[in-house]
């Protein structure tokens, strides 16, 4: 007595598994485009942000490395040479006429020249830059702690975010901008950096001034910064999501 | 027809309750999560299709890279490099899609979620599924340990180790324990489930954590544990493929050892012990 061969049944099951798989795939693609998943994605992002805030204290520092860990060449990503005429004019003169404007919800709206920023107490740190694409690069940054700068101008009570307005339009599109909340802005390693590896910040890496937010991914770290604006909400800026890449579907919380 | 034949026919197989409800629920939610995690993970990998060892990326010396090159005839060829080796992987890795419309992409569209190149969407699927996978994994491991299932069902008994060779040999021939012996997991099952549950799955979560700059600040030991963020990324990738390999073997074993019975045990919990004697093909193996 032999058992009936069940190869037909196996074929059926294998077939239904492939069909199920492609249904899942097509379904997920459709769900991605329709936006039906967005509430769940939003919930998962806010869970991530809350968990990160719970685990990482205000002071917990990103790893700092030894000089021998510095990469031979720091990789430049995004815009590497803004072609806006105004920026080109400033660059041609080594940014002597460049001023960082700090305004919005502050007591004393101010302007800082590069020399004035260099004269302020600085911090130098060798840190790892993590790109959202997956690669990492180690470099040494020198700059003014953003918290010091904010204390100079006096942040007014309703302010919740610092917005970084940049000189570049990535691929000729909208102006690049980014935002940090005050907790991350006041983190001791958050710098407005003007030097990379002991040299003046190169244009490819964001000259004359760029943000370093060491507990966030690279797209947060605005380059070619022209203006800091203190706001209570970023809904009125750009696409309303707090940053150039955020307006293109990347999440505002860039902690992972 | 003789009387014994008839009683044989009427004898029902012993049905046991194999999987408790939590195991069943966990299994299917997990299966869905792992499919989404793997495919969205490949989408994320495609944004920078290279792996490194250490703290950062030494771009000129990746451990693995998947790219595209133009051949002498101007044709796009997919090229995968692993250490010093170079493979032409056109059609699957590096360059894929319909012949008329070849596309440069590390993993092909059929393997990624979403299909088209869309990093931000891949990340959203990945983190959503991770938020279901990781807490459920933690809950399930606790349930195994505290509920006693770990020591009762998964930890091998001392005498079992002596059977390692024969169990391995039987599995290679796709012959599985029957009757009372099928009531419990065999040694290979125990070792596989222990490895996947208590080593690879936690590892995939922890290496995922290590890729987060915020979590690295909160838990700097993660970087020391895995030898750097890029090492962790490489391990994350290896763990994902280990889980994929587990899934494929798991599927083969389910198909080979009674697909309906196995599926039913994971849906209703009921598992019929395969009858002791197979009437045909009972080779004198002992």
Tab-separated table of C-alpha atoms in Angstrom, chain B:
chain	number	residue	atom	x	y	z
B	1	UNK	CA	-9.321	-7.796	3.169
B	2	UNK	CA	-8.062	-9.194	6.420
B	3	UNK	CA	-9.218	-8.143	9.859
B	4	UNK	CA	-5.873	-6.635	10.836
B	5	UNK	CA	-5.924	-4.430	7.752
B	6	UNK	CA	-9.257	-3.063	8.768
B	7	UNK	CA	-8.193	-2.266	12.311
B	8	UNK	CA	-5.097	-0.597	10.893
B	9	UNK	CA	-7.247	1.615	8.761
B	10	UNK	CA	-9.537	2.511	11.580
B	11	UNK	CA	-6.715	3.294	13.979
B	12	UNK	CA	-6.559	7.005	14.265
B	13	UNK	CA	-3.184	8.758	14.555
B	14	UNK	CA	-2.442	10.272	17.934
B	15	UNK	CA	-3.178	14.010	17.827
B	16	UNK	CA	-1.313	16.218	20.251
B	17	UNK	CA	-1.593	19.909	21.041
B	18	UNK	CA	1.738	21.107	19.810
B	19	UNK	CA	1.796	24.913	19.662
B	20	UNK	CA	0.117	27.162	22.234
B	21	UNK	CA	-1.811	30.196	20.928
B	22	UNK	CA	0.963	32.697	21.655
B	23	UNK	CA	3.464	30.671	19.636
B	24	UNK	CA	1.051	30.464	16.716
B	25	UNK	CA	0.241	34.153	16.735
B	26	UNK	CA	3.907	35.051	17.107
B	27	UNK	CA	4.891	32.741	14.264
B	28	UNK	CA	2.606	34.304	11.659
B	29	UNK	CA	3.090	37.933	12.685
B	30	UNK	CA	6.793	37.229	12.660
B	31	UNK	CA	6.699	35.685	9.200
B	32	UNK	CA	5.029	38.813	7.828
B	33	UNK	CA	7.418	41.130	9.688
B	34	UNK	CA	10.506	39.255	8.522
B	35	UNK	CA	9.363	39.374	4.886
B	36	UNK	CA	8.850	43.138	5.152
B	37	UNK	CA	12.092	43.649	7.089
B	38	UNK	CA	14.164	41.675	4.601
B	39	UNK	CA	12.762	43.325	1.492
B	40	UNK	CA	12.724	46.884	2.853
B	41	UNK	CA	16.227	46.196	4.182
B	42	UNK	CA	17.393	45.380	0.661
B	43	UNK	CA	15.815	48.648	-0.521
B	44	UNK	CA	17.846	50.484	2.148
B	45	UNK	CA	20.998	48.555	1.233
B	46	UNK	CA	20.548	49.619	-2.394
B	47	UNK	CA	21.127	53.258	-1.365
B	48	UNK	CA	24.771	52.388	-0.682
B	49	UNK	CA	25.417	48.843	-1.905
B	50	UNK	CA	28.703	48.191	-0.144
B	51	UNK	CA	29.714	46.685	3.193
B	52	UNK	CA	32.725	47.518	5.342
B	53	UNK	CA	34.409	46.342	8.509
B	54	UNK	CA	35.253	48.759	11.311
B	55	UNK	CA	34.025	52.131	12.553
B	56	UNK	CA	33.629	53.880	9.204
B	57	UNK	CA	33.544	53.258	5.463
B	58	UNK	CA	36.877	52.976	3.701
B	59	UNK	CA	35.365	53.512	0.300
B	60	UNK	CA	38.315	52.088	-1.635
B	61	UNK	CA	38.286	48.786	0.259
B	62	UNK	CA	34.759	47.477	0.821
B	63	UNK	CA	34.317	43.879	1.983
B	64	UNK	CA	31.428	43.517	-0.450
B	65	UNK	CA	30.172	45.793	-3.178
B	66	UNK	CA	27.534	45.520	-5.862
B	67	UNK	CA	27.819	47.842	-8.833
B	68	UNK	CA	27.463	48.236	-12.564
B	69	UNK	CA	30.040	48.651	-15.314
B	70	UNK	CA	29.912	49.204	-19.069
B	71	UNK	CA	31.473	46.360	-21.000
B	72	UNK	CA	33.609	46.944	-24.124
B	73	UNK	CA	30.485	46.595	-26.245
B	74	UNK	CA	28.755	49.316	-24.209
B	75	UNK	CA	26.486	46.842	-22.466
B	76	UNK	CA	25.636	47.365	-18.770
B	77	UNK	CA	27.002	44.516	-16.646
B	78	UNK	CA	26.265	43.896	-12.978
B	79	UNK	CA	29.447	43.354	-11.002
B	80	UNK	CA	29.601	41.976	-7.467
B	81	UNK	CA	32.887	42.120	-5.615
B	82	UNK	CA	33.557	40.063	-2.506
B	83	UNK	CA	36.997	40.629	-1.025
B	84	UNK	CA	39.351	40.040	-3.922
B	85	UNK	CA	36.851	38.187	-6.095
B	86	UNK	CA	34.784	39.663	-8.888
B	87	UNK	CA	31.585	38.110	-10.215
B	88	UNK	CA	29.439	39.036	-13.195
B	89	UNK	CA	25.937	39.073	-11.722
B	90	UNK	CA	24.054	40.798	-14.544
B	91	UNK	CA	20.316	40.172	-14.352
B	92	UNK	CA	20.198	39.792	-10.575
B	93	UNK	CA	22.766	41.942	-8.757
B	94	UNK	CA	24.021	45.305	-10.000
B	95	UNK	CA	22.016	45.384	-13.209
B	96	UNK	CA	18.518	43.923	-13.521
B	97	UNK	CA	15.085	44.389	-15.047
B	98	UNK	CA	13.675	43.554	-18.493
B	99	UNK	CA	16.400	43.144	-21.130
B	100	UNK	CA	15.160	46.147	-23.072
B	101	UNK	CA	15.163	48.312	-19.967
B	102	UNK	CA	18.093	47.302	-17.796
B	103	UNK	CA	18.415	49.256	-14.585
B	104	UNK	CA	21.420	49.913	-12.364
B	105	UNK	CA	20.427	48.695	-8.919
B	106	UNK	CA	22.099	46.384	-6.427
B	107	UNK	CA	19.178	44.097	-5.555
B	108	UNK	CA	16.495	43.635	-8.221
B	109	UNK	CA	13.037	45.215	-7.992
B	110	UNK	CA	11.352	41.895	-7.202
B	111	UNK	CA	13.411	41.595	-4.007
B	112	UNK	CA	12.931	45.082	-2.583
B	113	UNK	CA	10.108	46.888	-0.821
B	114	UNK	CA	8.928	49.099	-2.396
B	115	UNK	CA	9.922	47.795	-5.835
B	116	UNK	CA	11.169	51.071	-7.334
B	117	UNK	CA	14.107	52.935	-5.835
B	118	UNK	CA	12.576	54.726	-2.835
B	119	UNK	CA	14.826	54.857	0.203
B	120	UNK	CA	12.592	56.981	2.441
B	121	UNK	CA	9.635	54.616	1.941
B	122	UNK	CA	11.827	51.544	2.487
B	123	UNK	CA	12.947	53.041	5.788
B	124	UNK	CA	9.369	53.645	6.942
B	125	UNK	CA	8.370	50.022	6.253
B	126	UNK	CA	11.541	48.789	7.909
B	127	UNK	CA	11.083	50.710	11.150
B	128	UNK	CA	7.362	49.967	11.388
B	129	UNK	CA	8.002	46.230	11.005
B	130	UNK	CA	10.962	46.466	13.397
B	131	UNK	CA	8.719	47.998	16.059
B	132	UNK	CA	6.483	44.919	15.818
B	133	UNK	CA	9.287	42.358	15.414
B	134	UNK	CA	11.614	43.421	18.241
B	135	UNK	CA	9.101	43.764	21.123
B	136	UNK	CA	7.395	40.515	20.084
B	137	UNK	CA	10.759	38.781	19.985
B	138	UNK	CA	11.572	40.020	23.480
B	139	UNK	CA	8.148	38.930	24.727
B	140	UNK	CA	8.473	35.515	23.107
B	141	UNK	CA	11.946	34.875	24.511
B	142	UNK	CA	10.713	35.847	27.982
B	143	UNK	CA	7.758	33.534	27.533
B	144	UNK	CA	10.067	30.674	26.583
B	145	UNK	CA	12.385	31.256	29.521
B	146	UNK	CA	9.901	32.142	32.265
B	147	UNK	CA	7.185	29.792	31.053
B	148	UNK	CA	9.682	26.936	31.191
B	149	UNK	CA	9.302	25.969	27.558
B	150	UNK	CA	12.984	26.666	27.009
B	151	UNK	CA	14.139	23.984	29.425
B	152	UNK	CA	11.248	21.609	28.710
B	153	UNK	CA	11.279	21.687	24.929
B	154	UNK	CA	14.315	23.435	23.524
B	155	UNK	CA	17.388	22.631	25.613
B	156	UNK	CA	18.847	19.307	24.434
B	157	UNK	CA	19.019	16.468	26.965
B	158	UNK	CA	22.425	14.983	27.571
B	159	UNK	CA	21.582	11.668	25.900
B	160	UNK	CA	20.450	13.433	22.745
B	161	UNK	CA	23.948	14.594	21.894
B	162	UNK	CA	24.958	10.987	21.228
B	163	UNK	CA	22.392	10.846	18.423
B	164	UNK	CA	23.705	13.903	16.613
B	165	UNK	CA	25.279	11.905	13.787
B	166	UNK	CA	22.309	9.687	13.125
B	167	UNK	CA	19.782	12.536	13.348
B	168	UNK	CA	21.851	14.515	10.873
B	169	UNK	CA	22.040	11.549	8.510
B	170	UNK	CA	18.283	10.929	8.739
B	171	UNK	CA	17.567	14.599	8.003
B	172	UNK	CA	19.848	14.629	4.986
B	173	UNK	CA	17.774	11.754	3.600
B	174	UNK	CA	14.611	13.725	4.466
B	175	UNK	CA	13.492	11.017	6.900
B	176	UNK	CA	11.985	12.385	10.057
B	177	UNK	CA	11.072	10.913	13.442
B	178	UNK	CA	7.710	9.184	13.604
B	179	UNK	CA	5.358	8.074	16.335
B	180	UNK	CA	6.320	8.879	19.907
B	181	UNK	CA	9.687	10.237	18.765
B	182	UNK	CA	7.837	12.967	16.854
B	183	UNK	CA	6.188	14.175	20.045
B	184	UNK	CA	9.214	16.313	20.886
B	185	UNK	CA	11.603	18.387	18.847
B	186	UNK	CA	14.620	16.415	17.723
B	187	UNK	CA	18.164	17.551	18.371
B	188	UNK	CA	18.597	19.389	15.071
B	189	UNK	CA	15.344	21.256	15.551
B	190	UNK	CA	16.315	22.230	19.084
B	191	UNK	CA	19.736	23.498	18.035
B	192	UNK	CA	18.339	25.401	15.064
B	193	UNK	CA	15.574	27.076	17.049
B	194	UNK	CA	18.003	27.951	19.855
B	195	UNK	CA	20.444	29.485	17.368
B	196	UNK	CA	17.792	31.462	15.511
B	197	UNK	CA	15.831	32.615	18.571
B	198	UNK	CA	18.569	33.306	21.064
B	199	UNK	CA	21.507	34.287	18.838
B	200	UNK	CA	20.642	35.468	15.336
B	201	UNK	CA	17.360	37.269	16.062
B	202	UNK	CA	18.704	39.273	19.055
B	203	UNK	CA	21.848	39.979	17.030
B	204	UNK	CA	19.871	41.388	14.134
B	205	UNK	CA	18.050	43.735	16.538
B	206	UNK	CA	21.206	44.865	18.368
B	207	UNK	CA	23.198	45.454	15.172
B	208	UNK	CA	20.210	47.448	13.924
B	209	UNK	CA	20.371	49.564	17.095
B	210	UNK	CA	24.093	50.132	16.499
B	211	UNK	CA	23.353	51.832	13.192
B	212	UNK	CA	21.418	54.562	15.047
B	213	UNK	CA	23.632	57.541	15.992
B	214	UNK	CA	21.268	58.384	18.865
B	215	UNK	CA	21.362	54.876	20.337
B	216	UNK	CA	25.160	54.834	19.963
B	217	UNK	CA	25.221	57.924	22.180
B	218	UNK	CA	22.839	56.296	24.674
B	219	UNK	CA	24.596	52.916	24.676
B	220	UNK	CA	28.225	53.378	23.586
B	221	UNK	CA	28.921	49.712	24.419
B	222	UNK	CA	27.054	48.764	21.255
B	223	UNK	CA	29.946	50.142	19.186
B	224	UNK	CA	32.479	48.193	21.263
B	225	UNK	CA	30.435	45.019	21.123
B	226	UNK	CA	30.354	44.929	17.313
B	227	UNK	CA	33.629	46.689	16.539
B	228	UNK	CA	32.056	49.800	15.032
B	229	UNK	CA	29.015	50.983	13.166
B	230	UNK	CA	30.081	49.652	9.781
B	231	UNK	CA	30.904	46.238	11.252
B	232	UNK	CA	27.452	46.258	12.828
B	233	UNK	CA	25.909	47.093	9.452
B	234	UNK	CA	27.762	44.173	7.857
B	235	UNK	CA	26.684	41.826	10.681
B	236	UNK	CA	23.095	43.075	10.307
B	237	UNK	CA	23.242	42.107	6.638
B	238	UNK	CA	24.770	38.685	7.420
B	239	UNK	CA	22.140	38.004	10.106
B	240	UNK	CA	19.396	38.917	7.652
B	241	UNK	CA	20.721	36.380	5.170
B	242	UNK	CA	21.132	33.793	7.917
B	243	UNK	CA	17.440	34.302	8.727
B	244	UNK	CA	16.615	33.963	5.039
B	245	UNK	CA	18.603	30.713	4.892
B	246	UNK	CA	16.744	29.487	7.982
B	247	UNK	CA	13.443	30.357	6.321
B	248	UNK	CA	14.306	28.400	3.158
B	249	UNK	CA	15.414	25.288	5.048
B	250	UNK	CA	12.408	25.620	7.377
B	251	UNK	CA	10.121	25.729	4.329
B	252	UNK	CA	11.803	22.695	2.770
B	253	UNK	CA	11.487	20.748	6.017
B	254	UNK	CA	7.804	21.653	6.360
B	255	UNK	CA	7.171	20.555	2.780
B	256	UNK	CA	9.109	17.319	3.231
B	257	UNK	CA	7.683	16.285	6.603
B	258	UNK	CA	3.954	16.645	6.014
B	259	UNK	CA	2.904	20.069	4.949
B	260	UNK	CA	-0.776	19.866	5.979
B	261	UNK	CA	-0.023	18.436	9.400
B	262	UNK	CA	2.660	21.065	10.032
B	263	UNK	CA	0.536	23.949	8.823
B	264	UNK	CA	-2.398	22.776	10.906
B	265	UNK	CA	-0.211	22.565	14.006
B	266	UNK	CA	0.781	26.196	13.487
B	267	UNK	CA	-2.810	27.319	12.860
B	268	UNK	CA	-4.995	25.258	15.232
B	269	UNK	CA	-2.210	23.879	17.389
B	270	UNK	CA	-3.107	20.249	16.627
B	271	UNK	CA	-0.390	17.961	15.327
B	272	UNK	CA	-0.910	14.330	14.356
B	273	UNK	CA	2.048	12.141	15.219
B	274	UNK	CA	3.103	10.441	11.972
B	275	UNK	CA	2.304	6.683	12.261
B	276	UNK	CA	5.128	4.629	13.655
B	277	UNK	CA	5.622	2.336	10.702
B	278	UNK	CA	5.726	3.271	7.113
B	279	UNK	CA	4.326	0.235	5.299
B	280	UNK	CA	6.605	0.647	2.312
B	281	UNK	CA	10.280	1.344	2.022
B	282	UNK	CA	11.155	0.328	5.545
B	283	UNK	CA	14.825	-0.236	4.944
B	284	UNK	CA	16.662	-1.991	7.761
B	285	UNK	CA	18.433	1.054	9.005
B	286	UNK	CA	19.193	-0.100	12.507
